């Protein structure tokens, strides 16, 4: 399969340093496949990067699934899009010869990564979830035994209530994931602290 035959518009940067887990970069609402490449480079020197564009448009802004309002998701669409993205990752791994990636998702991208963890846990080697919330209220029982997950939330996040982030952490931990949940004194946007913590976590994962 050539890269233009893969289901999602995307960027792929081959690894330049062997032995590092590939990163699956998942942007926030209004981002695209180019957005998080600098973040990926900052988080893991020389790792392969795979960065798809969300296929859903909301007023012209790419997203990974449909929502009915801010923080209110179309759960049938979350399931469908998570399955399609999981299939894209499997096909891209074959095309580019990649090991299972660690997802690095921000906001809407973190939410679809959390949905993949719940629905297709084998697709990801782990996940860094930046400002994620519960993507599915009716999630099936997943087996995430030992899967490493870093969840970084903002204490002053106007979009993700801290209680919702804590609920996601316990949902993932309840399914067996090794969850490190930290609440930073920040809002919804990314901070230097996110980058430092995610980088250190990836180094020891
Ligand atoms: C979402 O829709 O996934 C969340 O509300 C985060 C966002 O994209 O604003």
mmCIF file of C-alpha atoms and ligand atoms in Angstrom:
data_model
loop_
_atom_site.group_PDB
_atom_site.id
_atom_site.type_symbol
_atom_site.label_atom_id
_atom_site.label_comp_id
_atom_site.label_asym_id
_atom_site.label_seq_id
_atom_site.Cartn_x
_atom_site.Cartn_y
_atom_site.Cartn_z
ATOM 1 C CA UNK A 1 0.000 0.000 0.000
ATOM 2 C CA UNK A 2 1.409 3.426 -0.872
ATOM 3 C CA UNK A 3 0.988 6.287 1.565
ATOM 4 C CA UNK A 4 -1.648 7.947 -0.639
ATOM 5 C CA UNK A 5 -3.750 4.766 -0.420
ATOM 6 C CA UNK A 6 -3.909 4.931 3.365
ATOM 7 C CA UNK A 7 -7.286 6.087 4.681
ATOM 8 C CA UNK A 8 -6.176 9.294 6.444
ATOM 9 C CA UNK A 9 -4.243 12.272 5.095
ATOM 10 C CA UNK A 10 -1.060 12.148 7.178
ATOM 11 C CA UNK A 11 2.631 12.867 7.559
ATOM 12 C CA UNK A 12 5.223 10.209 8.292
ATOM 13 C CA UNK A 13 8.748 10.966 9.441
ATOM 14 C CA UNK A 14 10.962 7.891 9.540
ATOM 15 C CA UNK A 15 13.002 7.241 12.668
ATOM 16 C CA UNK A 16 16.558 8.545 12.740
ATOM 17 C CA UNK A 17 17.404 6.882 16.060
ATOM 18 C CA UNK A 18 16.701 3.143 16.369
ATOM 19 C CA UNK A 19 14.873 1.622 19.318
ATOM 20 C CA UNK A 20 12.521 4.468 20.199
ATOM 21 C CA UNK A 21 8.768 3.799 20.051
ATOM 22 C CA UNK A 22 7.071 5.567 17.117
ATOM 23 C CA UNK A 23 4.758 8.406 18.142
ATOM 24 C CA UNK A 24 1.215 8.686 16.777
ATOM 25 C CA UNK A 25 0.509 12.416 16.883
ATOM 26 C CA UNK A 26 -3.167 13.418 17.210
ATOM 27 C CA UNK A 27 -3.953 17.109 16.945
ATOM 28 C CA UNK A 28 -6.680 19.183 18.599
ATOM 29 C CA UNK A 29 -9.753 20.740 16.962
ATOM 30 C CA UNK A 30 -8.713 22.941 14.040
ATOM 31 C CA UNK A 31 -5.258 21.404 13.763
ATOM 32 C CA UNK A 32 -3.866 19.249 11.002
ATOM 33 C CA UNK A 33 -1.209 16.657 10.243
ATOM 34 C CA UNK A 34 1.581 19.242 10.459
ATOM 35 C CA UNK A 35 0.647 20.709 13.828
ATOM 36 C CA UNK A 36 2.232 18.336 16.276
ATOM 37 C CA UNK A 37 5.369 17.376 14.337
ATOM 38 C CA UNK A 38 7.463 19.899 16.334
ATOM 39 C CA UNK A 39 5.984 18.536 19.569
ATOM 40 C CA UNK A 40 6.852 14.992 18.508
ATOM 41 C CA UNK A 41 10.425 16.051 17.786
ATOM 42 C CA UNK A 42 10.659 17.798 21.153
ATOM 43 C CA UNK A 43 9.327 14.764 23.017
ATOM 44 C CA UNK A 44 11.407 11.952 21.554
ATOM 45 C CA UNK A 45 14.568 12.697 19.564
ATOM 46 C CA UNK A 46 14.741 10.642 16.407
ATOM 47 C CA UNK A 47 11.550 8.596 16.935
ATOM 48 C CA UNK A 48 9.400 7.805 13.897
ATOM 49 C CA UNK A 49 6.402 10.155 13.732
ATOM 50 C CA UNK A 50 3.013 9.308 12.251
ATOM 51 C CA UNK A 51 0.611 12.228 12.176
ATOM 52 C CA UNK A 52 -2.872 11.853 10.632
ATOM 53 C CA UNK A 53 -5.361 14.630 10.035
ATOM 54 C CA UNK A 54 -8.764 14.299 11.699
ATOM 55 C CA UNK A 55 -11.284 13.413 8.934
ATOM 56 C CA UNK A 56 -14.312 15.231 10.416
ATOM 57 C CA UNK A 57 -14.909 18.915 9.693
ATOM 58 C CA UNK A 58 -16.626 21.237 12.179
ATOM 59 C CA UNK A 59 -17.083 24.638 10.541
ATOM 60 C CA UNK A 60 -14.033 23.867 8.443
ATOM 61 C CA UNK A 61 -11.942 22.714 11.427
ATOM 62 C CA UNK A 62 -10.560 19.175 11.310
ATOM 63 C CA UNK A 63 -11.433 16.893 14.226
ATOM 64 C CA UNK A 64 -11.247 13.168 14.914
ATOM 65 C CA UNK A 65 -14.964 12.699 15.650
ATOM 66 C CA UNK A 66 -18.264 14.601 15.696
ATOM 67 C CA UNK A 67 -19.529 16.404 18.769
ATOM 68 C CA UNK A 68 -23.005 17.695 19.541
ATOM 69 C CA UNK A 69 -21.673 20.564 21.691
ATOM 70 C CA UNK A 70 -18.418 21.328 23.480
ATOM 71 C CA UNK A 71 -17.730 18.319 25.682
ATOM 72 C CA UNK A 72 -20.837 16.450 24.415
ATOM 73 C CA UNK A 73 -19.829 13.759 21.984
ATOM 74 C CA UNK A 74 -21.658 11.800 19.303
ATOM 75 C CA UNK A 75 -20.629 8.472 20.832
ATOM 76 C CA UNK A 76 -21.619 6.371 17.809
ATOM 77 C CA UNK A 77 -19.307 8.554 15.731
ATOM 78 C CA UNK A 78 -16.546 8.311 18.377
ATOM 79 C CA UNK A 79 -16.715 4.504 18.062
ATOM 80 C CA UNK A 80 -16.751 4.501 14.273
ATOM 81 C CA UNK A 81 -13.894 7.008 13.949
ATOM 82 C CA UNK A 82 -11.797 5.278 16.600
ATOM 83 C CA UNK A 83 -12.131 1.992 14.685
ATOM 84 C CA UNK A 84 -11.202 3.707 11.399
ATOM 85 C CA UNK A 85 -8.199 5.414 12.963
ATOM 86 C CA UNK A 86 -7.098 2.138 14.543
ATOM 87 C CA UNK A 87 -7.308 0.496 11.089
ATOM 88 C CA UNK A 88 -5.277 3.370 9.622
ATOM 89 C CA UNK A 89 -2.577 2.837 12.260
ATOM 90 C CA UNK A 90 -2.398 -0.886 11.484
ATOM 91 C CA UNK A 91 -2.152 -0.240 7.730
ATOM 92 C CA UNK A 92 0.466 2.512 8.225
ATOM 93 C CA UNK A 93 2.534 0.233 10.465
ATOM 94 C CA UNK A 94 2.624 -2.319 7.679
ATOM 95 C CA UNK A 95 3.355 0.274 4.995
ATOM 96 C CA UNK A 96 6.167 1.974 6.895
ATOM 97 C CA UNK A 97 7.433 -0.978 8.949
ATOM 98 C CA UNK A 98 6.593 0.577 12.305
ATOM 99 C CA UNK A 99 6.314 -0.960 15.764
ATOM 100 C CA UNK A 100 3.133 -0.256 17.738
ATOM 101 C CA UNK A 101 3.129 3.478 18.455
ATOM 102 C CA UNK A 102 2.635 5.494 21.591
ATOM 103 C CA UNK A 103 -0.171 7.991 20.947
ATOM 104 C CA UNK A 104 0.502 11.615 21.840
ATOM 105 C CA UNK A 105 -2.844 13.380 21.670
ATOM 106 C CA UNK A 106 -3.896 16.897 22.535
ATOM 107 C CA UNK A 107 -7.502 17.798 23.371
ATOM 108 C CA UNK A 108 -9.730 16.233 20.668
ATOM 109 C CA UNK A 109 -6.708 14.119 19.647
ATOM 110 C CA UNK A 110 -6.271 12.936 23.247
ATOM 111 C CA UNK A 111 -9.960 12.020 23.363
ATOM 112 C CA UNK A 112 -9.779 9.828 20.251
ATOM 113 C CA UNK A 113 -6.595 8.239 21.647
ATOM 114 C CA UNK A 114 -8.498 7.428 24.858
ATOM 115 C CA UNK A 115 -11.305 5.930 22.733
ATOM 116 C CA UNK A 116 -8.796 3.719 20.876
ATOM 117 C CA UNK A 117 -7.391 2.565 24.237
ATOM 118 C CA UNK A 118 -10.897 1.512 25.281
ATOM 119 C CA UNK A 119 -11.996 -0.005 21.953
ATOM 120 C CA UNK A 120 -8.822 -1.286 20.250
ATOM 121 C CA UNK A 121 -6.208 -1.462 23.037
ATOM 122 C CA UNK A 122 -3.727 -3.586 21.072
ATOM 123 C CA UNK A 123 -3.173 -0.874 18.468
ATOM 124 C CA UNK A 124 -1.250 1.359 20.886
ATOM 125 C CA UNK A 125 1.863 0.627 22.962
ATOM 126 C CA UNK A 126 0.808 3.419 25.314
ATOM 127 C CA UNK A 127 -0.473 6.973 25.315
ATOM 128 C CA UNK A 128 0.310 10.499 26.411
ATOM 129 C CA UNK A 129 -3.084 12.179 26.842
ATOM 130 C CA UNK A 130 -2.880 15.953 27.056
ATOM 131 C CA UNK A 131 -6.153 17.497 28.366
ATOM 132 C CA UNK A 132 -8.230 14.375 27.683
ATOM 133 C CA UNK A 133 -11.745 13.702 28.920
ATOM 134 C CA UNK A 134 -13.987 10.618 29.033
ATOM 135 C CA UNK A 135 -14.679 9.877 25.342
ATOM 136 C CA UNK A 136 -17.378 7.240 25.857
ATOM 137 C CA UNK A 137 -19.760 6.901 28.750
ATOM 138 C CA UNK A 138 -20.768 3.444 27.629
ATOM 139 C CA UNK A 139 -17.334 1.937 27.043
ATOM 140 C CA UNK A 140 -16.884 -1.822 26.679
ATOM 141 C CA UNK A 141 -14.648 -3.662 29.160
ATOM 142 C CA UNK A 142 -11.139 -3.260 27.758
ATOM 143 C CA UNK A 143 -8.018 -5.189 28.702
ATOM 144 C CA UNK A 144 -5.268 -2.607 29.138
ATOM 145 C CA UNK A 145 -3.060 -4.791 31.347
ATOM 146 C CA UNK A 146 0.118 -2.861 32.065
ATOM 147 C CA UNK A 147 -0.377 -0.370 29.210
ATOM 148 C CA UNK A 148 1.487 2.850 30.153
ATOM 149 C CA UNK A 149 -0.634 5.999 30.053
ATOM 150 C CA UNK A 150 0.373 9.511 31.050
ATOM 151 C CA UNK A 151 -2.618 11.816 31.561
ATOM 152 C CA UNK A 152 -1.799 15.492 32.025
ATOM 153 C CA UNK A 153 -4.725 17.713 32.994
ATOM 154 C CA UNK A 154 -5.076 21.409 33.727
ATOM 155 C CA UNK A 155 -6.440 22.518 37.104
ATOM 156 C CA UNK A 156 -7.902 25.619 35.410
ATOM 157 C CA UNK A 157 -9.034 23.906 32.190
ATOM 158 C CA UNK A 158 -12.366 25.507 31.131
ATOM 159 C CA UNK A 159 -13.145 22.613 28.741
ATOM 160 C CA UNK A 160 -12.231 19.540 30.811
ATOM 161 C CA UNK A 161 -13.521 19.534 34.415
ATOM 162 C CA UNK A 162 -10.906 17.952 36.725
ATOM 163 C CA UNK A 163 -13.535 15.472 37.907
ATOM 164 C CA UNK A 164 -14.023 14.265 34.337
ATOM 165 C CA UNK A 165 -10.260 13.784 33.867
ATOM 166 C CA UNK A 166 -10.102 11.863 37.159
ATOM 167 C CA UNK A 167 -12.962 9.664 35.938
ATOM 168 C CA UNK A 168 -11.013 8.889 32.755
ATOM 169 C CA UNK A 169 -7.928 8.031 34.834
ATOM 170 C CA UNK A 170 -9.901 5.593 36.955
ATOM 171 C CA UNK A 171 -11.635 4.112 33.894
ATOM 172 C CA UNK A 172 -8.243 3.353 32.305
ATOM 173 C CA UNK A 173 -6.656 2.165 35.562
ATOM 174 C CA UNK A 174 -9.714 -0.025 36.194
ATOM 175 C CA UNK A 175 -9.034 -1.709 32.839
ATOM 176 C CA UNK A 176 -5.473 -2.447 34.003
ATOM 177 C CA UNK A 177 -3.480 0.447 32.481
ATOM 178 C CA UNK A 178 -0.479 1.815 34.384
ATOM 179 C CA UNK A 179 -1.842 5.361 34.642
ATOM 180 C CA UNK A 180 0.194 8.348 35.771
ATOM 181 C CA UNK A 181 -2.333 11.198 36.159
ATOM 182 C CA UNK A 182 -0.999 14.628 37.017
ATOM 183 C CA UNK A 183 -2.955 17.869 37.332
ATOM 184 C CA UNK A 184 -0.862 20.895 36.419
ATOM 185 C CA UNK A 185 -1.604 24.497 37.465
ATOM 186 C CA UNK A 186 -2.551 25.461 33.886
ATOM 187 C CA UNK A 187 -5.564 25.773 31.571
ATOM 188 C CA UNK A 188 -6.444 23.872 28.372
ATOM 189 C CA UNK A 189 -3.386 24.998 26.389
ATOM 190 C CA UNK A 190 -0.076 23.166 26.451
ATOM 191 C CA UNK A 191 2.669 24.445 28.733
ATOM 192 C CA UNK A 192 6.401 23.875 29.040
ATOM 193 C CA UNK A 193 5.624 21.662 32.048
ATOM 194 C CA UNK A 194 3.604 19.328 29.778
ATOM 195 C CA UNK A 195 6.533 18.982 27.422
ATOM 196 C CA UNK A 196 9.065 18.365 30.219
ATOM 197 C CA UNK A 197 6.833 15.787 31.933
ATOM 198 C CA UNK A 198 5.876 13.971 28.728
ATOM 199 C CA UNK A 199 9.487 13.828 27.591
ATOM 200 C CA UNK A 200 10.695 12.449 30.916
ATOM 201 C CA UNK A 201 7.860 9.887 30.945
ATOM 202 C CA UNK A 202 8.654 8.756 27.369
ATOM 203 C CA UNK A 203 12.350 8.438 28.282
ATOM 204 C CA UNK A 204 11.559 5.968 31.047
ATOM 205 C CA UNK A 205 8.709 4.117 29.288
HETATM 206 C C1 LIG B 1 -13.504 17.551 22.078
HETATM 207 O O1 LIG B 1 -14.427 17.982 21.405
HETATM 208 O O2 LIG B 1 -12.859 16.544 21.801
HETATM 209 C C2 LIG B 1 -13.179 18.325 23.319
HETATM 210 O O3 LIG B 1 -14.219 19.193 23.639
HETATM 211 C C3 LIG B 1 -11.893 19.045 23.165
HETATM 212 C C4 LIG B 1 -11.942 20.019 22.031
HETATM 213 O O4 LIG B 1 -11.661 19.634 20.907
HETATM 214 O O5 LIG B 1 -12.247 21.202 22.268
#
